[in-house]
Coordinates of N, CA and C in Angstrom, one line a residue:
M1 N 1.0 -1.1 -0.2 CA 0.1 -0.1 0.0 C 0.7 1.2 0.0
H2 N 0.7 2.2 -0.9 CA 1.6 3.4 -0.9 C 0.3 4.5 -0.8
A3 N 0.5 5.2 0.5 CA -0.7 6.1 1.0 C 0.0 7.4 0.5
V4 N -0.7 8.6 0.1 CA -0.5 10.0 0.4 C -1.3 10.5 1.0
V5 N -0.6 11.6 1.8 CA -1.4 12.6 2.5 C -1.6 13.7 2.2
C6 N -2.4 14.8 2.0 CA -2.5 15.9 1.7 C -2.3 16.8 2.8
V7 N -1.1 17.7 2.9 CA -1.0 18.2 4.2 C -1.4 20.0 3.8
K8 N -1.8 20.9 4.3 CA -2.0 22.3 4.3 C -1.5 23.0 5.7
Q9 N -0.8 23.8 5.4 CA -0.4 24.5 6.6 C -1.3 25.9 6.8
V10 N -1.7 26.0 7.8 CA -2.2 26.6 8.1 C -2.1 27.8 9.3
P11 N -2.8 29.1 9.7 CA -2.5 29.8 10.9 C -3.1 29.1 12.1
E12 N -2.6 29.3 13.0 CA -2.8 28.5 14.4 C -4.0 29.1 15.0
Q13 N -4.1 30.2 15.0 CA -5.6 30.9 15.1 C -6.4 31.9 14.2
N14 N -7.4 32.5 14.4 CA -8.4 32.7 13.0 C -8.2 34.3 13.3
S15 N -7.9 35.0 14.3 CA -7.8 36.2 14.3 C -6.6 37.2 13.1
V16 N -7.1 36.9 12.2 CA -6.2 37.0 11.1 C -6.7 38.6 10.4
K17 N -5.8 39.0 9.6 CA -6.3 40.4 9.1 C -6.6 40.1 7.6
I18 N -7.1 41.1 6.9 CA -7.4 40.6 5.5 C -6.9 42.0 4.5
T19 N -6.2 41.6 3.6 CA -5.2 42.5 3.2 C -6.1 43.3 2.0
A20 N -5.9 44.4 1.3 CA -6.5 45.1 0.4 C -6.8 44.2 -0.8
D21 N -6.6 42.9 -1.2 CA -6.5 42.0 -2.4 C -6.9 41.3 -2.0
K22 N -7.9 41.2 -0.9 CA -8.7 40.2 -0.2 C -7.9 38.7 0.2
Q23 N -6.7 39.1 0.1 CA -6.0 37.8 1.0 C -5.9 37.9 2.2
I24 N -5.4 36.7 2.8 CA -5.3 36.5 4.3 C -4.0 36.9 4.8
N25 N -3.9 37.6 5.5 CA -2.4 38.2 6.0 C -2.2 37.3 7.3
T26 N -1.2 36.5 7.4 CA -1.0 35.6 8.7 C 0.3 36.0 9.1
D27 N 0.7 37.1 8.9 CA 1.9 37.8 9.5 C 2.0 37.7 11.2
G28 N 3.1 37.1 11.9 CA 2.8 37.4 13.0 C 2.0 35.8 13.9
I29 N 1.4 35.1 13.2 CA 0.5 34.0 13.7 C 1.5 32.9 13.2
N30 N 1.5 32.0 14.2 CA 2.3 30.9 14.3 C 1.5 29.3 13.3
P31 N 2.4 29.0 12.5 CA 1.6 28.3 11.6 C 1.6 26.8 12.0
I32 N 0.6 26.2 11.6 CA 0.6 24.6 12.1 C -0.2 23.8 11.0
I33 N -0.2 22.4 11.3 CA -0.9 21.5 10.4 C -2.3 21.5 10.2
N34 N -3.0 22.0 9.2 CA -4.2 21.8 9.2 C -4.9 21.0 10.3
L35 N -5.8 21.0 11.2 CA -6.2 20.1 12.2 C -6.8 18.6 11.7
F36 N -7.4 18.8 10.3 CA -8.3 17.5 10.0 C -7.2 16.7 9.2
D37 N -6.2 17.4 8.8 CA -4.8 16.8 8.0 C -4.1 16.0 9.0
E38 N -4.3 16.4 10.5 CA -3.7 15.7 11.0 C -4.1 14.1 11.7
Y39 N -5.8 14.1 11.6 CA -6.3 12.8 11.7 C -5.9 11.7 10.1
A40 N -6.0 12.6 9.1 CA -5.6 12.0 7.8 C -4.1 11.2 7.9
I41 N -3.1 12.1 8.5 CA -1.9 11.4 8.8 C -1.9 10.2 9.7
E42 N -2.8 10.2 10.7 CA -2.4 9.5 11.6 C -3.1 8.3 11.0
E43 N -4.5 8.3 10.5 CA -5.3 6.8 9.9 C -4.0 6.4 8.8
A44 N -3.5 7.3 7.9 CA -2.7 6.8 6.9 C -1.5 5.7 7.2
L45 N -0.9 6.7 8.4 CA 0.3 5.8 9.4 C -0.4 4.5 9.8
Q46 N -1.4 4.4 10.6 CA -1.9 3.5 11.4 C -2.0 2.1 10.2
W47 N -2.8 2.7 8.9 CA -2.8 1.7 8.0 C -1.7 0.9 7.2
A48 N -0.7 2.1 7.4 CA 0.4 1.8 6.6 C 1.4 0.5 7.5
E49 N 1.5 1.2 8.7 CA 1.8 0.1 9.7 C 1.5 -1.3 9.8
K50 N -0.2 -1.3 9.6 CA -0.6 -3.1 9.8 C -0.4 -3.7 7.9
N51 N -0.4 -2.7 7.0 CA -0.1 -3.2 5.7 C 1.3 -3.4 5.3
D52 N 2.2 -2.9 6.3 CA 3.6 -3.0 5.6 C 3.5 -1.9 4.5
G53 N 3.0 -0.8 4.4 CA 3.0 0.3 3.5 C 3.8 1.4 3.4
Q54 N 3.6 2.3 2.4 CA 4.4 3.4 2.3 C 3.7 4.9 2.5
V55 N 4.1 5.6 3.3 CA 3.2 6.8 3.7 C 4.1 8.2 2.8
T56 N 3.5 8.6 1.8 CA 4.1 10.1 1.4 C 3.3 11.2 1.8
V57 N 3.5 12.4 2.5 CA 3.0 13.3 2.5 C 3.4 14.4 1.4
I58 N 2.4 14.9 1.2 CA 2.4 16.1 0.1 C 2.2 17.8 0.5
S59 N 2.6 18.5 0.4 CA 1.8 20.0 0.6 C 2.2 20.8 -0.3
L60 N 1.1 21.9 -0.6 CA 1.7 23.0 -1.6 C 1.5 24.3 -1.0
G61 N 2.9 24.9 -1.1 CA 2.7 26.4 -0.6 C 4.3 26.9 -0.6
S62 N 4.5 27.8 0.5 CA 5.8 28.4 0.5 C 7.0 27.4 1.2
D63 N 8.2 27.7 1.2 CA 9.2 27.2 2.0 C 8.9 26.6 3.4
D64 N 7.9 27.5 3.9 CA 7.6 27.7 5.3 C 6.9 26.4 5.6
A65 N 6.4 25.8 4.5 CA 5.4 24.7 4.5 C 6.3 23.5 5.2
T66 N 7.4 23.5 4.7 CA 8.4 22.3 5.0 C 8.5 22.1 6.7
D67 N 8.1 22.9 7.5 CA 7.9 22.6 8.8 C 6.8 22.0 9.2
S68 N 5.9 21.9 8.7 CA 4.7 20.9 8.5 C 5.1 19.6 8.0
L69 N 5.5 19.5 7.0 CA 6.2 18.2 6.6 C 6.9 17.6 7.3
K70 N 7.8 18.3 7.7 CA 9.1 17.4 8.9 C 8.1 17.0 10.2
K71 N 7.2 17.9 10.5 CA 6.4 17.1 11.6 C 5.6 15.8 11.2
A72 N 5.5 15.9 10.1 CA 4.7 14.7 9.4 C 5.4 13.0 9.1
L73 N 7.0 14.1 9.1 CA 7.8 12.9 8.8 C 8.1 12.4 10.3
A74 N 8.5 13.2 10.9 CA 8.6 13.0 12.6 C 7.5 11.9 13.2
M75 N 6.4 12.0 12.7 CA 5.0 11.3 13.1 C 5.1 9.8 12.5
G76 N 6.0 9.9 11.4 CA 6.4 8.5 11.0 C 5.9 8.3 9.5
A77 N 5.6 9.3 8.7 CA 5.6 9.3 7.5 C 7.2 8.8 6.6
N78 N 7.1 8.4 5.6 CA 8.2 8.0 5.0 C 9.2 8.6 4.1
E79 N 8.1 9.7 3.4 CA 8.7 10.4 2.4 C 7.9 11.8 2.5
A80 N 8.2 13.1 2.0 CA 7.6 14.4 1.9 C 8.1 15.0 0.4
V81 N 7.0 15.9 0.2 CA 7.4 16.4 -1.2 C 6.8 17.6 -1.0
L82 N 7.1 18.8 -1.4 CA 6.6 20.3 -1.1 C 6.3 20.7 -2.8
I83 N 5.3 21.4 -2.9 CA 4.9 21.8 -4.4 C 5.2 23.1 -4.0
N84 N 6.3 24.0 -4.7 CA 6.5 25.2 -5.0 C 6.7 26.0 -6.1
D85 N 5.8 27.0 -6.3 CA 5.7 27.9 -7.3 C 5.5 29.0 -7.2
P86 N 6.0 30.1 -7.9 CA 5.4 31.5 -8.1 C 4.1 31.4 -8.3
A87 N 3.6 31.0 -9.3 CA 2.7 30.9 -10.1 C 1.2 30.3 -9.1
L88 N 1.7 29.7 -7.4 CA 0.8 29.2 -6.7 C 0.3 30.0 -5.9
E89 N 0.9 31.3 -5.5 CA 0.8 31.8 -4.4 C -0.6 32.4 -4.0
H90 N -1.3 32.5 -5.1 CA -2.9 32.5 -5.0 C -4.0 31.6 -5.3
V91 N -3.3 30.9 -5.6 CA -4.0 29.3 -6.3 C -5.5 29.2 -5.6
D92 N -6.7 28.5 -6.3 CA -7.7 28.4 -5.2 C -7.8 27.0 -5.3
S93 N -8.5 26.5 -4.6 CA -8.8 24.7 -4.1 C -8.7 24.0 -5.4
Q94 N -9.4 24.3 -6.5 CA -9.8 23.7 -7.7 C -8.2 23.3 -8.4
S95 N -7.7 24.4 -8.7 CA -6.5 24.3 -8.9 C -5.2 24.1 -8.4
A96 N -5.6 24.0 -7.1 CA -4.6 23.3 -6.0 C -4.5 21.8 -6.2
A97 N -6.2 21.6 -6.2 CA -6.3 19.9 -6.5 C -5.7 19.4 -8.2
K98 N -5.8 20.1 -8.9 CA -5.0 19.8 -10.3 C -3.6 19.5 -10.3
V99 N -2.9 20.4 -9.6 CA -1.6 20.3 -9.4 C -1.1 19.4 -8.6
V100 N -1.7 19.3 -7.2 CA -1.6 18.1 -6.5 C -1.9 16.2 -7.0
A101 N -2.7 16.5 -7.8 CA -3.2 15.1 -8.8 C -2.1 15.3 -9.6
A102 N -1.3 15.9 -10.6 CA -0.2 15.9 -11.2 C 0.8 15.4 -10.1
A103 N 1.0 15.6 -9.1 CA 1.9 15.2 -8.5 C 2.1 13.9 -7.9
I104 N 0.7 13.5 -7.3 CA 0.3 11.8 -7.3 C 0.6 11.1 -8.2
K105 N 0.3 11.6 -9.7 CA 0.4 10.7 -10.7 C 1.9 10.6 -10.9
K106 N 2.9 11.3 -10.7 CA 4.2 11.5 -10.9 C 4.9 10.6 -9.6
L107 N 4.1 10.3 -8.4 CA 4.5 9.4 -7.6 C 4.9 8.0 -8.2
D108 N 3.5 7.7 -8.6 CA 3.3 6.5 -9.5 C 3.1 5.5 -8.0
N109 N 2.2 4.4 -8.4 CA 1.8 3.3 -7.6 C 1.2 3.8 -6.2
V110 N 0.6 5.0 -6.4 CA -0.3 5.3 -5.1 C -1.7 4.8 -5.4
N111 N -2.1 4.1 -3.9 CA -3.4 3.7 -4.2 C -4.8 4.3 -3.3
I112 N -4.4 4.8 -2.4 CA -5.1 5.7 -1.7 C -4.5 7.0 -1.3
V113 N -5.4 8.1 -1.2 CA -5.1 9.5 -0.5 C -6.1 9.9 0.6
F114 N -5.3 10.2 1.5 CA -5.8 10.7 2.9 C -5.7 12.5 2.9
C115 N -6.9 12.9 3.1 CA -7.0 14.4 3.1 C -7.7 14.9 4.5
G116 N -7.8 16.0 4.8 CA -8.9 16.3 5.6 C -10.1 16.6 5.1
K117 N -11.0 16.9 6.3 CA -12.5 17.0 5.1 C -12.5 18.7 4.4
Q118 N -11.6 19.3 5.1 CA -11.4 20.6 5.1 C -10.3 21.4 5.8
S119 N -9.8 22.5 4.9 CA -9.0 23.3 5.9 C -9.6 24.1 6.7
T120 N -8.8 24.8 7.8 CA -9.3 25.3 8.8 C -9.3 26.9 8.6
D121 N -8.5 27.4 7.2 CA -8.7 28.7 6.8 C -9.4 29.2 6.2
D122 N -9.5 28.4 4.8 CA -11.1 28.7 4.0 C -12.2 28.3 4.0
E123 N -12.2 26.7 4.5 CA -13.1 26.1 5.2 C -14.0 25.8 3.7
T124 N -13.5 25.3 2.5 CA -14.6 25.3 1.5 C -15.0 23.9 1.7
G125 N -14.0 22.8 1.5 CA -14.2 21.4 1.8 C -14.4 20.9 0.2
Q126 N -13.4 21.7 -0.7 CA -13.7 21.2 -2.3 C -12.4 20.7 -2.5
F127 N -11.4 20.7 -1.8 CA -10.2 20.1 -2.2 C -10.2 18.6 -2.6
G128 N -10.6 17.7 -1.6 CA -10.5 16.3 -1.5 C -11.7 16.0 -3.0
P129 N -12.7 16.2 -2.9 CA -13.4 16.0 -4.1 C -12.9 16.7 -5.4
A130 N -12.5 17.7 -5.8 CA -11.9 18.0 -6.6 C -10.7 17.1 -7.1
L131 N -9.6 16.7 -6.4 CA -8.7 16.1 -6.2 C -9.2 14.5 -6.8
A132 N -10.2 14.1 -6.6 CA -10.7 12.5 -6.6 C -11.2 12.8 -8.2
R133 N -11.7 13.9 -8.6 CA -12.1 14.3 -10.1 C -10.9 14.4 -10.8
F134 N -10.0 14.9 -10.3 CA -8.7 14.9 -11.4 C -7.9 13.7 -11.3
L135 N -7.6 13.0 -10.3 CA -7.2 11.7 -10.7 C -8.1 10.7 -11.6
G136 N -9.6 10.7 -11.3 CA -10.6 9.7 -11.9 C -10.5 9.0 -10.9
W137 N -10.5 8.9 -9.7 CA -10.8 8.1 -8.7 C -12.2 8.7 -8.0
S138 N -12.3 7.0 -7.1 CA -13.7 7.2 -6.4 C -13.2 8.1 -5.1
Q139 N -14.5 8.5 -4.4 CA -14.2 9.6 -3.3 C -15.1 9.0 -2.3
L140 N -14.3 9.1 -1.0 CA -15.0 8.6 0.2 C -15.0 9.9 1.4
T141 N -15.9 10.6 1.2 CA -15.9 11.9 2.3 C -16.3 12.0 3.6
Y142 N -16.2 12.6 4.4 CA -16.3 12.8 5.8 C -16.2 11.5 6.3
V143 N -15.1 10.8 6.4 CA -14.8 9.6 7.0 C -14.6 9.5 8.4
F144 N -15.4 8.6 9.3 CA -15.7 8.9 10.9 C -14.9 7.4 11.3
K145 N -14.8 6.7 10.5 CA -13.9 5.3 10.8 C -13.6 4.5 9.5
V146 N -12.5 3.7 9.6 CA -12.1 3.0 8.5 C -12.2 1.5 9.2
H147 N -13.0 0.8 8.4 CA -13.0 -0.7 9.0 C -12.3 -1.7 8.5
E148 N -12.0 -1.6 7.4 CA -11.2 -2.6 6.1 C -10.1 -1.7 5.5
L149 N -8.9 -2.1 4.9 CA -8.1 -1.6 3.9 C -7.1 -2.7 3.4
S150 N -7.5 -3.1 2.2 CA -6.7 -4.0 1.4 C -6.0 -3.4 0.3
E151 N -5.4 -4.3 -0.3 CA -4.9 -3.8 -1.3 C -5.8 -3.3 -2.9
T152 N -7.0 -4.0 -2.4 CA -8.0 -3.5 -3.5 C -9.2 -3.0 -3.2
S153 N -9.5 -2.9 -1.7 CA -10.8 -2.3 -1.3 C -10.8 -1.8 0.0
I154 N -11.7 -0.9 0.4 CA -11.9 -0.4 1.6 C -13.4 -0.2 2.3
V155 N -13.3 -0.2 3.4 CA -15.1 -0.3 4.3 C -14.9 0.8 5.0
V156 N -15.5 1.6 5.1 CA -15.7 2.7 5.8 C -16.9 3.5 6.5
D157 N -16.8 4.2 7.9 CA -18.2 4.7 7.8 C -18.1 6.1 7.8
R158 N -19.1 7.1 6.7 CA -19.3 8.1 6.7 C -20.2 8.8 7.6
A159 N -19.6 9.8 8.2 CA -20.3 10.7 9.0 C -21.2 11.6 8.5
L160 N -22.8 11.5 8.4 CA -23.6 12.4 7.4 C -24.2 13.0 8.6
E161 N -25.0 14.0 8.2 CA -25.6 15.1 9.1 C -26.3 14.0 10.5
D162 N -27.0 13.1 10.1 CA -28.2 12.8 10.9 C -27.9 11.0 11.1
T163 N -26.6 10.5 10.3 CA -26.5 9.1 10.4 C -25.4 8.9 10.4
L164 N -24.6 7.4 10.6 CA -23.5 7.0 10.0 C -24.0 6.0 8.7
E165 N -23.3 6.4 7.4 CA -23.2 5.3 6.5 C -21.9 4.4 6.1
T166 N -22.3 3.2 6.2 CA -21.1 2.2 6.0 C -21.0 2.1 4.3
V167 N -20.0 2.3 3.7 CA -19.6 2.2 2.4 C -18.2 1.4 2.0
E168 N -18.4 0.5 0.8 CA -17.4 -0.3 0.7 C -17.2 0.2 -0.9
A169 N -15.6 0.4 -1.2 CA -15.2 0.8 -2.4 C -13.9 0.2 -2.6
S170 N -13.8 0.2 -3.9 CA -12.6 -0.2 -4.9 C -11.5 0.8 -4.8
L171 N -10.1 0.2 -4.5 CA -9.2 1.2 -4.5 C -8.6 1.1 -6.5
P172 N -7.9 2.5 -6.5 CA -7.6 3.7 -5.8 C -9.1 4.6 -5.3
V173 N -8.6 5.5 -4.2 CA -9.8 6.0 -3.7 C -8.9 7.6 -3.4
V174 N -10.1 8.3 -2.9 CA -9.6 9.6 -2.1 C -10.3 9.5 -1.0
L175 N -9.9 9.7 0.1 CA -10.9 9.7 1.4 C -10.4 10.9 2.5
T176 N -11.8 11.7 2.5 CA -11.5 12.8 3.4 C -11.8 12.7 5.1
A177 N -10.9 12.8 5.8 CA -11.2 12.8 7.4 C -12.0 13.6 8.0
V178 N -12.7 13.2 9.0 CA -13.4 14.2 10.2 C -12.5 14.1 11.1
K179 N -13.1 15.3 12.0 CA -12.7 15.3 13.4 C -12.5 13.7 14.5
D180 N -12.0 13.5 15.1 CA -12.1 12.3 15.8 C -12.1 10.7 15.4
L181 N -11.4 10.8 13.8 CA -11.3 9.8 13.4 C -10.3 8.6 14.2
N182 N -9.1 9.3 14.8 CA -8.5 8.8 15.7 C -7.9 9.9 16.9
E183 N -7.0 9.1 17.0 CA -6.0 10.5 17.8 C -4.5 10.5 17.7
P184 N -4.5 11.7 16.8 CA -3.0 11.8 16.4 C -1.9 11.6 17.0
R185 N -1.2 10.9 16.9 CA 0.4 10.9 18.0 C 1.1 11.9 18.0
Y186 N 1.8 12.0 18.9 CA 3.0 13.4 19.2 C 4.0 12.8 18.8
P187 N 4.9 13.3 17.6 CA 6.2 12.8 17.5 C 7.2 13.0 18.7
S188 N 8.1 12.2 19.0 CA 9.1 12.1 20.1 C 10.2 13.2 19.5
L189 N 10.5 13.7 20.8 CA 11.8 14.6 20.4 C 12.7 14.1 19.5
L190 N 12.9 12.8 19.9 CA 14.5 12.2 19.3 C 14.0 12.1 17.5
K191 N 12.7 11.7 17.5 CA 12.4 12.1 15.9 C 12.3 13.5 15.3
I192 N 12.0 14.5 16.0 CA 11.6 15.6 15.7 C 13.3 16.4 15.2
R193 N 14.2 16.2 15.9 CA 15.6 16.4 15.8 C 16.3 15.6 14.8
K194 N 15.8 14.0 14.3 CA 16.2 13.4 13.6 C 15.8 14.0 12.2
V195 N 14.6 14.8 12.1 CA 14.3 15.0 10.8 C 14.3 16.4 10.6
S196 N 14.9 17.2 11.4 CA 14.9 18.9 11.6 C 15.7 19.3 10.1
K197 N 17.0 18.4 10.1 CA 17.9 18.5 8.9 C 17.6 18.1 7.7
Q198 N 16.6 17.2 7.6 CA 16.3 16.5 6.3 C 15.9 17.5 5.0
P199 N 16.6 17.2 4.1 CA 15.8 17.9 3.3 C 14.6 17.5 2.5
I200 N 14.0 18.5 2.2 CA 12.4 18.2 1.3 C 12.6 18.4 0.1
P201 N 12.1 17.2 -0.8 CA 12.4 17.5 -2.4 C 11.1 18.8 -2.3
T202 N 11.2 19.1 -3.4 CA 10.7 20.5 -3.9 C 10.3 20.4 -5.4
W203 N 9.2 20.3 -5.8 CA 8.7 20.5 -7.2 C 8.0 21.6 -8.0
S204 N 8.5 22.1 -8.7 CA 7.7 23.3 -9.6 C 6.5 22.7 -10.4
L205 N 5.8 23.8 -11.1 CA 4.8 23.2 -12.0 C 5.3 22.8 -13.4
G206 N 6.7 23.2 -13.6 CA 7.7 22.6 -14.7 C 7.7 21.0 -14.3
D207 N 7.9 20.8 -13.0 CA 8.3 19.5 -13.0 C 7.3 18.5 -13.3
L208 N 5.9 19.1 -12.9 CA 4.7 18.3 -13.0 C 4.3 18.4 -14.4
G209 N 4.8 18.8 -15.4 CA 4.3 19.3 -16.6 C 3.2 20.2 -17.0
L210 N 3.0 21.1 -16.1 CA 2.2 22.3 -15.8 C 2.7 23.2 -16.1
G211 N 1.9 24.3 -16.7 CA 2.6 26.0 -16.4 C 1.3 26.7 -16.3
G212 N 1.7 28.3 -15.8 CA 0.7 28.9 -15.3 C -0.8 29.1 -15.8
S213 N -0.8 28.6 -16.8 CA -2.1 28.7 -17.5 C -3.4 27.6 -16.8
D214 N -2.5 26.7 -16.5 CA -3.0 25.4 -16.1 C -3.8 26.1 -14.4
V215 N -3.3 26.3 -13.9 CA -3.6 27.2 -12.6 C -4.2 28.4 -12.4
A216 N -4.7 28.9 -13.7 CA -5.4 30.5 -13.4 C -6.3 30.5 -12.5
G217 N -7.1 29.4 -12.7 CA -8.4 29.5 -11.2 C -9.6 30.1 -12.2
N218 N -10.8 29.6 -11.7 CA -11.9 30.0 -12.1 C -12.9 30.6 -11.0
V219 N -12.1 30.7 -10.0 CA -13.0 31.5 -8.6 C -12.3 32.5 -8.3
Q220 N -13.0 34.1 -8.3 CA -12.5 35.3 -7.7 C -13.2 35.1 -6.3
V221 N -12.5 35.8 -5.7 CA -13.1 36.2 -4.1 C -13.7 37.9 -4.2
A222 N -14.8 37.4 -4.2 CA -15.8 39.0 -3.7 C -15.4 39.8 -2.9
D223 N -15.0 39.5 -1.7 CA -14.9 39.6 -0.4 C -14.5 38.5 1.2
R224 N -14.0 39.2 1.5 CA -12.9 38.2 2.6 C -13.4 38.7 3.8
V225 N -14.0 38.8 4.9 CA -13.9 39.2 6.1 C -13.1 38.4 7.0
P226 N -12.8 38.7 8.3 CA -12.0 38.1 9.4 C -13.4 37.5 10.2
P227 N -13.5 36.5 10.6 CA -14.2 36.0 11.6 C -14.6 36.8 12.6
P228 N -15.9 36.8 13.2 CA -16.3 37.8 14.3 C -15.5 37.4 15.4
A229 N -15.1 38.2 16.6 CA -14.9 38.1 17.9 C -15.3 37.1 18.4
R230 N -14.9 36.4 19.3 CA -15.7 35.7 20.6 C -16.0 35.9 21.6
P231 N -17.5 36.0 21.8 CA -18.2 37.1 22.9 C -17.6 36.6 24.1
S232 N -17.3 37.3 25.3 CA -17.0 36.8 26.4 C -17.8 36.2 26.9
G233 N -17.4 35.6 27.9 CA -18.3 34.7 29.1 C -18.9 35.4 30.1
E234 N -19.8 34.9 30.6 CA -20.4 35.4 32.1 C -20.2 34.8 33.1
M235 N -19.8 35.2 34.2 CA -19.6 34.8 35.4 C -20.9 34.9 36.2
I236 N -20.8 33.6 36.9 CA -22.1 33.4 37.8 C -21.6 33.3 39.2
S237 N -22.0 34.3 40.0 CA -21.2 34.7 41.4 C -22.5 34.0 42.3
G238 N -22.0 33.7 44.0 CA -22.5 33.3 44.9 C -22.4 31.9 44.9
N239 N -23.2 31.4 46.1 CA -22.8 29.7 46.5 C -23.4 28.7 45.3
V240 N -23.0 27.4 45.5 CA -23.4 26.6 44.5 C -25.0 26.5 44.2
Q241 N -25.7 26.5 44.8 CA -27.2 26.5 45.1 C -27.1 27.9 44.4
T242 N -27.2 28.8 44.3 CA -27.3 30.3 43.0 C -26.9 29.8 42.3
Q243 N -25.8 29.6 42.1 CA -25.1 29.1 40.8 C -25.9 28.5 39.9
V244 N -26.0 27.3 40.4 CA -26.8 26.3 39.6 C -28.1 27.0 39.2
S245 N -29.0 27.3 40.2 CA -30.4 27.8 39.8 C -30.0 29.4 38.6
S246 N -29.0 29.9 39.1 CA -29.0 30.8 38.0 C -28.6 30.5 36.5
L247 N -27.8 29.2 36.5 CA -27.5 29.0 35.0 C -29.1 27.8 34.6
V248 N -29.5 27.3 35.1 CA -30.4 26.6 34.7 C -31.3 27.7 34.2
Q249 N -31.8 28.8 34.8 CA -32.8 29.6 34.5 C -31.9 30.3 32.9
K250 N -30.9 30.7 32.9 CA -30.2 31.1 31.8 C -30.4 30.3 30.4
L251 N -30.0 28.9 31.0 CA -30.5 27.8 29.9 C -31.5 28.1 29.1
V252 N -32.7 27.8 30.1 CA -34.2 27.9 29.8 C -34.5 29.0 28.7
E253 N -34.0 30.1 29.0 CA -34.3 31.6 28.4 C -33.7 31.5 27.3
N254 N -32.3 30.6 27.1 CA -31.8 30.7 25.5 C -32.2 29.6 24.9
Q255 N -33.6 28.8 25.6 CA -33.8 27.7 25.0 C -33.0 26.7 24.6
I256 N -32.1 26.6 25.4 CA -31.1 25.4 25.2 C -31.9 24.1 26.1
L257 N -32.1 24.6 27.2 CA -33.1 23.5 27.9 C -34.7 23.4 27.6

C-alpha cells in the first residue's frame, strides 16, 4: 500500500487580517498543520503499519510549509514532497487539486489518498472531491471510521448530518477525514531532531508538466472578512445552589433546556 496524505499549513488562530487584495495576512501568527489533516496523517500511518505500506506527505505552499512536512515525517511518514512555484501564490482549491493530482501521478503506484475534510482557513471542503475528480478515482468523504483496508478495497463509516453510512469501495480512492477519526500521535523529540535537517524535495509546476495557464483558476473572491470576535463569557457569582439555579434559568431563557 502506498498512501499519500495531503497536508496544508494554516494559521494557528483565526484572528487574521485581510489585505486590500482580499488575501489572508498571517504575519505574526504561528503556522500549524491543518487540524483535519492531522487525523488523515494518523489514519494513513496506522494502516501503513498494518499493511507494511508506505506514506508520502505532500504540501502545496511556500518554503515555510516544510515545517509541517517535517512534523509529518517525525510522526512516521516515509517521504515528503513540497510543491512550490510563484504561480501558486494565490491558487484556488480547484487549481490546487489539479496540481496535487499531477504530483500523485508523478509519484506512481499510489492507491489511496488521505485528506482532511476541509482546511481551517478557507473551509471550502472542495479540495478532496476535486482531487478525486482530477485523478479519476472514487471518493469517500466525511470518513469517521475505517473498518477494513486491503490492496483492492476499503470499508468505512461516513459521518453524515444525522446518520452513519457504511460504504465499501474499490481502490484507488480519495478519503477525507473528519475530527475524531483517531487520536493523532505526538512525535518524539528524538524523531523531531532526526528530521529537522532532512531536506524536503521541492517540485515546481514545470516538474509536473504544468504551466501558469493550468492554475489560472475560475474562482474570484468577491469579498473576505475576518471571523467575528468570540463573545466574552459571563461569570455567575454566589454559592453553589445560587449558581446552579441561575445557570438553569439562563439555559431555559436561551431555549437550550
